[in-house]
PDB file of C-alpha atoms in Angstrom:
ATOM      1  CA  UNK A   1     146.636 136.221 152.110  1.00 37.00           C
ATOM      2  CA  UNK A   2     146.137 134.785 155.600  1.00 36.00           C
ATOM      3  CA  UNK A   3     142.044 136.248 155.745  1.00 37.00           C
ATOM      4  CA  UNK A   4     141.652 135.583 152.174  1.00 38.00           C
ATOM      5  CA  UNK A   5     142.577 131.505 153.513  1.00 39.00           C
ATOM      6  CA  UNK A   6     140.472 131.429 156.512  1.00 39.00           C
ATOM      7  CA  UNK A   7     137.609 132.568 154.284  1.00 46.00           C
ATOM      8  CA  UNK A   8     137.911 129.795 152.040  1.00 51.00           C
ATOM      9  CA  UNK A   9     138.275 127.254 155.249  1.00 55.00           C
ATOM     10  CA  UNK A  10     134.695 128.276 155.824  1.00 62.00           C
ATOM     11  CA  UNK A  11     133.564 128.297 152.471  1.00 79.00           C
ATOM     12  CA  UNK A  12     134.341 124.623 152.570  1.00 81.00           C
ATOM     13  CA  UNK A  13     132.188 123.468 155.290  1.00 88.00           C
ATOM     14  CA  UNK A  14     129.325 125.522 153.909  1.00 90.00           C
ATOM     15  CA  UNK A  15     129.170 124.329 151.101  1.00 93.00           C
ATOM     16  CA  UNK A  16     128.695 121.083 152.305  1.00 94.00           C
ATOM     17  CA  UNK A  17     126.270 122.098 154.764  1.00 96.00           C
ATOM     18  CA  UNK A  18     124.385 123.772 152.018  1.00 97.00           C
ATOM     19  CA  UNK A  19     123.969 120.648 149.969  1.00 97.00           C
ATOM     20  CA  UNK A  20     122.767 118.568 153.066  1.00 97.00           C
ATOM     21  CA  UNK A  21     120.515 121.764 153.558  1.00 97.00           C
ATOM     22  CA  UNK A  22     119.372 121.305 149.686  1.00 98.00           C
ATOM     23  CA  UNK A  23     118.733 117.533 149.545  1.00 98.00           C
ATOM     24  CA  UNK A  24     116.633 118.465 152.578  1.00 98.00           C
ATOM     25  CA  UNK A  25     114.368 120.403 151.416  1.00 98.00           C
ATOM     26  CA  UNK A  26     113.739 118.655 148.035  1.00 98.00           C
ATOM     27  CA  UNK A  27     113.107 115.531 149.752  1.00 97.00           C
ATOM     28  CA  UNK A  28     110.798 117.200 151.853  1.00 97.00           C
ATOM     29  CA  UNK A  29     109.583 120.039 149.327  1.00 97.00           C
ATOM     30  CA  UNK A  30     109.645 117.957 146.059  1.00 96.00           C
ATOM     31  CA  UNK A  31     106.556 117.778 145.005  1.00 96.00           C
ATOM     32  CA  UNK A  32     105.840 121.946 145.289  1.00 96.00           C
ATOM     33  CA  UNK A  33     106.198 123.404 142.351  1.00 96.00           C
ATOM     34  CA  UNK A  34     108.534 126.058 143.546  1.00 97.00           C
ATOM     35  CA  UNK A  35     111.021 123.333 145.044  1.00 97.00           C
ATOM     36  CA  UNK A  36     114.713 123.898 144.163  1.00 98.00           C
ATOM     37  CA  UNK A  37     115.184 120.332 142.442  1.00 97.00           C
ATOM     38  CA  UNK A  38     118.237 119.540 140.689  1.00 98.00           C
ATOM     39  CA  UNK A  39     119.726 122.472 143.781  1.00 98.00           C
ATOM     40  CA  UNK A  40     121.625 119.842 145.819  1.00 98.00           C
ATOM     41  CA  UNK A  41     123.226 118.075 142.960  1.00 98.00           C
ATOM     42  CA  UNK A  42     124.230 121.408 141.362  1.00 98.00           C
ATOM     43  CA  UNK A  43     125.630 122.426 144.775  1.00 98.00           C
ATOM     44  CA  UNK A  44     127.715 119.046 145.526  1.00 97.00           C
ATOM     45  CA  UNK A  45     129.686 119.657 142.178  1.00 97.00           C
ATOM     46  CA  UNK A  46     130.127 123.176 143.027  1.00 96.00           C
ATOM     47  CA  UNK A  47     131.364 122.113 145.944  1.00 95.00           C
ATOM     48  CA  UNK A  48     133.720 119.745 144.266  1.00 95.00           C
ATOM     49  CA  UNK A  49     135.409 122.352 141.731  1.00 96.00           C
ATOM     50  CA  UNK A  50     135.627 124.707 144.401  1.00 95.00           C
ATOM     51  CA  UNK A  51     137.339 122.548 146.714  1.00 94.00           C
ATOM     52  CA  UNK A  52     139.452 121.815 143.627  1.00 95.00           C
ATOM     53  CA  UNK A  53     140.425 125.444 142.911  1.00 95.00           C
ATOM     54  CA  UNK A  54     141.198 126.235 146.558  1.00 94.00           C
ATOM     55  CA  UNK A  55     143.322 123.225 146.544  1.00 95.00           C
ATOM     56  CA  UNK A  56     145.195 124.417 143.522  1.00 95.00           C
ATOM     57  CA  UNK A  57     145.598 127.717 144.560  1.00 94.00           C
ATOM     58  CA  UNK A  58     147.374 126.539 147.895  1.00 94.00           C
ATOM     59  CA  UNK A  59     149.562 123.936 146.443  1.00 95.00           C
ATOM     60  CA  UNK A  60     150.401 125.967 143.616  1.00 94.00           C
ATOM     61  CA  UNK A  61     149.752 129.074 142.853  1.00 94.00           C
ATOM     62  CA  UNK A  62     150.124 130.488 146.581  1.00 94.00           C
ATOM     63  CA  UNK A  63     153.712 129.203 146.822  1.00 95.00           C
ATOM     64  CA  UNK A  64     155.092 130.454 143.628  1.00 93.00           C
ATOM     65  CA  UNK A  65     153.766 133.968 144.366  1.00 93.00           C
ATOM     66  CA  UNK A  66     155.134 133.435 148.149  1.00 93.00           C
ATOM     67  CA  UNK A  67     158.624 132.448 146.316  1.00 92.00           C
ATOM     68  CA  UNK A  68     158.441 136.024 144.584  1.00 88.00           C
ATOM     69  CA  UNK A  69     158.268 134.271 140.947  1.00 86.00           C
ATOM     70  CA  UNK A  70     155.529 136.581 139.466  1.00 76.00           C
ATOM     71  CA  UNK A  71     156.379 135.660 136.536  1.00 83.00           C
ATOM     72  CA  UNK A  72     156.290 131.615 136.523  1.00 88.00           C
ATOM     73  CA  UNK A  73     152.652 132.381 137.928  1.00 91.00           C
ATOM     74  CA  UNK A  74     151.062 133.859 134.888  1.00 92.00           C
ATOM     75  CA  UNK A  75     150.257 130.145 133.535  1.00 94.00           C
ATOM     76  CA  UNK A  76     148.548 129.478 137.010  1.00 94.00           C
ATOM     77  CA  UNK A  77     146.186 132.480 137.454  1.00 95.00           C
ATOM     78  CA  UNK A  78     144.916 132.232 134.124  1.00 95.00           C
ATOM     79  CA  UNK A  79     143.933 128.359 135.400  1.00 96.00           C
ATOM     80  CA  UNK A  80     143.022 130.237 138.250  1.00 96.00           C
ATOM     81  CA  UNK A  81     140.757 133.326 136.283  1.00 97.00           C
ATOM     82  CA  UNK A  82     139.022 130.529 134.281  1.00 97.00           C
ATOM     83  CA  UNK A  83     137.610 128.724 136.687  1.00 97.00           C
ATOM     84  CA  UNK A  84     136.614 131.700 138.541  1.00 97.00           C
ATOM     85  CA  UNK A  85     134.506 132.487 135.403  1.00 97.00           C
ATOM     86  CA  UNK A  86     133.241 128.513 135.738  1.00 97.00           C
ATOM     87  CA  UNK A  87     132.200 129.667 139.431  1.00 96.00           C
ATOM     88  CA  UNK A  88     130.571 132.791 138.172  1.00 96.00           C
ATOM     89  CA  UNK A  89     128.741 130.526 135.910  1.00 98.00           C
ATOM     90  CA  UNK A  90     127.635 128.369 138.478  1.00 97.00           C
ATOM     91  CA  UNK A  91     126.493 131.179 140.740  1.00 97.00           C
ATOM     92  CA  UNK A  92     123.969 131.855 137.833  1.00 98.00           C
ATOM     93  CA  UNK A  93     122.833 129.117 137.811  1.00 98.00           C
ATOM     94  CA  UNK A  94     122.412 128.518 141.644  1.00 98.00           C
ATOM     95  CA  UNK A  95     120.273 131.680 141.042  1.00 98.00           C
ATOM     96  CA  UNK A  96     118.272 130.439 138.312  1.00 98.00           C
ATOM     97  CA  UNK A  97     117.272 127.036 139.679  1.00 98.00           C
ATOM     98  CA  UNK A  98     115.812 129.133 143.162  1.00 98.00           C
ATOM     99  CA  UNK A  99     113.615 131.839 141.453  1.00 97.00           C
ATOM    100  CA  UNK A 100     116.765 134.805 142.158  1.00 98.00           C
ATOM    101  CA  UNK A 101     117.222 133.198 146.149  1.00 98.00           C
ATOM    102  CA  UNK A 102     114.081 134.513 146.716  1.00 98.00           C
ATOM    103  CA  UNK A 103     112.002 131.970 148.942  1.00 97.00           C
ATOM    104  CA  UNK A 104     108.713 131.753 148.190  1.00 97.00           C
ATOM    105  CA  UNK A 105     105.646 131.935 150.679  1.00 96.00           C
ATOM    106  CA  UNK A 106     105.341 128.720 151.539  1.00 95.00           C
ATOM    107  CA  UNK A 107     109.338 128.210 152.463  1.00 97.00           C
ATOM    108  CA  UNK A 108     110.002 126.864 155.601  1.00 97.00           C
ATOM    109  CA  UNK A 109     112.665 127.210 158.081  1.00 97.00           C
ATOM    110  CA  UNK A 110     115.319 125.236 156.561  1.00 97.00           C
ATOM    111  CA  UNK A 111     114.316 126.908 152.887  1.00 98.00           C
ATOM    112  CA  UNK A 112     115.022 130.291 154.514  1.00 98.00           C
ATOM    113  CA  UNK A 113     118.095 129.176 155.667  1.00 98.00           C
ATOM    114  CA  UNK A 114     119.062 127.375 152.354  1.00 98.00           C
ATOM    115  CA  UNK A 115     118.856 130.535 150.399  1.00 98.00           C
ATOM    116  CA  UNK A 116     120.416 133.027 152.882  1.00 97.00           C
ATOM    117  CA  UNK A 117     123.191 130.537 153.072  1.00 97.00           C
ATOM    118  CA  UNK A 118     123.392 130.509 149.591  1.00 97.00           C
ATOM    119  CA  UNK A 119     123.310 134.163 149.218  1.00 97.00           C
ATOM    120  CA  UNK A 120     126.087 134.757 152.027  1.00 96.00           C
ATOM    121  CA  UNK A 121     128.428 132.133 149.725  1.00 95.00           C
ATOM    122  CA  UNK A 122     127.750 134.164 146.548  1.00 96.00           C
ATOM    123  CA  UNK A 123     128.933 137.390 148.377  1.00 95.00           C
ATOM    124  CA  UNK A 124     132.174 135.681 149.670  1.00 93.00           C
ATOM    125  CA  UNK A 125     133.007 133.559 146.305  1.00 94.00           C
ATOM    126  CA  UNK A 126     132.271 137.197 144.013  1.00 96.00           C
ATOM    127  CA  UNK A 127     134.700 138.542 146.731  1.00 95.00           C
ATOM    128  CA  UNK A 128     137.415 136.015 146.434  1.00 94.00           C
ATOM    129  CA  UNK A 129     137.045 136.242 142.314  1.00 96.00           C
ATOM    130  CA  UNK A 130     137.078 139.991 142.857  1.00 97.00           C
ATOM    131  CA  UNK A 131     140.189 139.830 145.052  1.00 97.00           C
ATOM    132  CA  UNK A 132     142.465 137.822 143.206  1.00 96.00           C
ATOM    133  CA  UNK A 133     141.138 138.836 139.496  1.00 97.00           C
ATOM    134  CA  UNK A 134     141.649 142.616 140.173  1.00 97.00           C
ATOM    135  CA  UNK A 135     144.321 142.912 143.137  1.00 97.00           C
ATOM    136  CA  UNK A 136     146.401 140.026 143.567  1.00 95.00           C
ATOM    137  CA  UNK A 137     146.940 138.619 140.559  1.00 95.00           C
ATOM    138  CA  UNK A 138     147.743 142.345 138.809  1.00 94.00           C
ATOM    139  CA  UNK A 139     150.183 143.061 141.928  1.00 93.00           C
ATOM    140  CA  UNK A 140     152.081 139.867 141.083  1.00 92.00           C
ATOM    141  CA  UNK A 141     152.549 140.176 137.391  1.00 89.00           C
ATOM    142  CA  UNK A 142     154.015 144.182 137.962  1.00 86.00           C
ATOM    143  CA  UNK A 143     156.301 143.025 140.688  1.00 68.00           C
TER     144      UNK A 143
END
């Protein structure tokens, strides 16, 4: 559990980074066409409900699996498997308001940046989903 956490201690950051990164570039990029608008605001309130799941996770769920109470957890990890859906939902989205993270010609550097950024967070946040939907959370419940 230990990498899984220091993962999600960077994921916070980033995302914050990637909004400032976001408002950036639409309030430089606005008026193109191919601008990302509506990008930052989507990616401050993913940033809030994934700060809120990690918080839940480590106040909650974490320490009744730690306490060997599989059992007790089952209420929690669905919580938990519904929001990651929510984040799944989100990562769509993400996707659909910058053209699939691809950056188009006229991107600059901070663009670039925004959408490898952004592509880097969908790989860890699909890996933390993947993680607890499919190992942890079935380890727990057959314990």
């Amino acid at each position: 559990m230990s990498s899984r956490r220091s993962r999600s201690g960077a994921t916070r950051p980033e995302l914050l980074r990637l909004v400032d990164l976001a408002s950036k570039v639409e309030r430089v990029h606005g008026a193109k066409p191919s601008c990302p608008r509506g990008l930052a605001a989507h990616l401050a309130t993913m940033s809030e409900e994934v700060e809120g799941h990690l918080a839940k996770e480590e106040q909650v769920l974490f320490p009744l699996i730690v306490a060997g109470v599989g059992e007790r957890a089952r209420m929690p990890m669905h919580v938990m498997m519904l929001e990651h859906e929510d984040h799944g939902e989100s990562l769509r989205r993400t996707r659909e308001l910058t053209a699939n993270l691809v950056p188009p010609p006229e991107a600059c550097t901070s663009w670039r940046a925004l959408y490898l950024g952004l592509e880097q967070l969908e790989a860890e946040l699909f890996e933390h989903i993947h993680l607890e939907n499919n190992v942890l959370f079935p380890r727990v419940l057959n314990e």
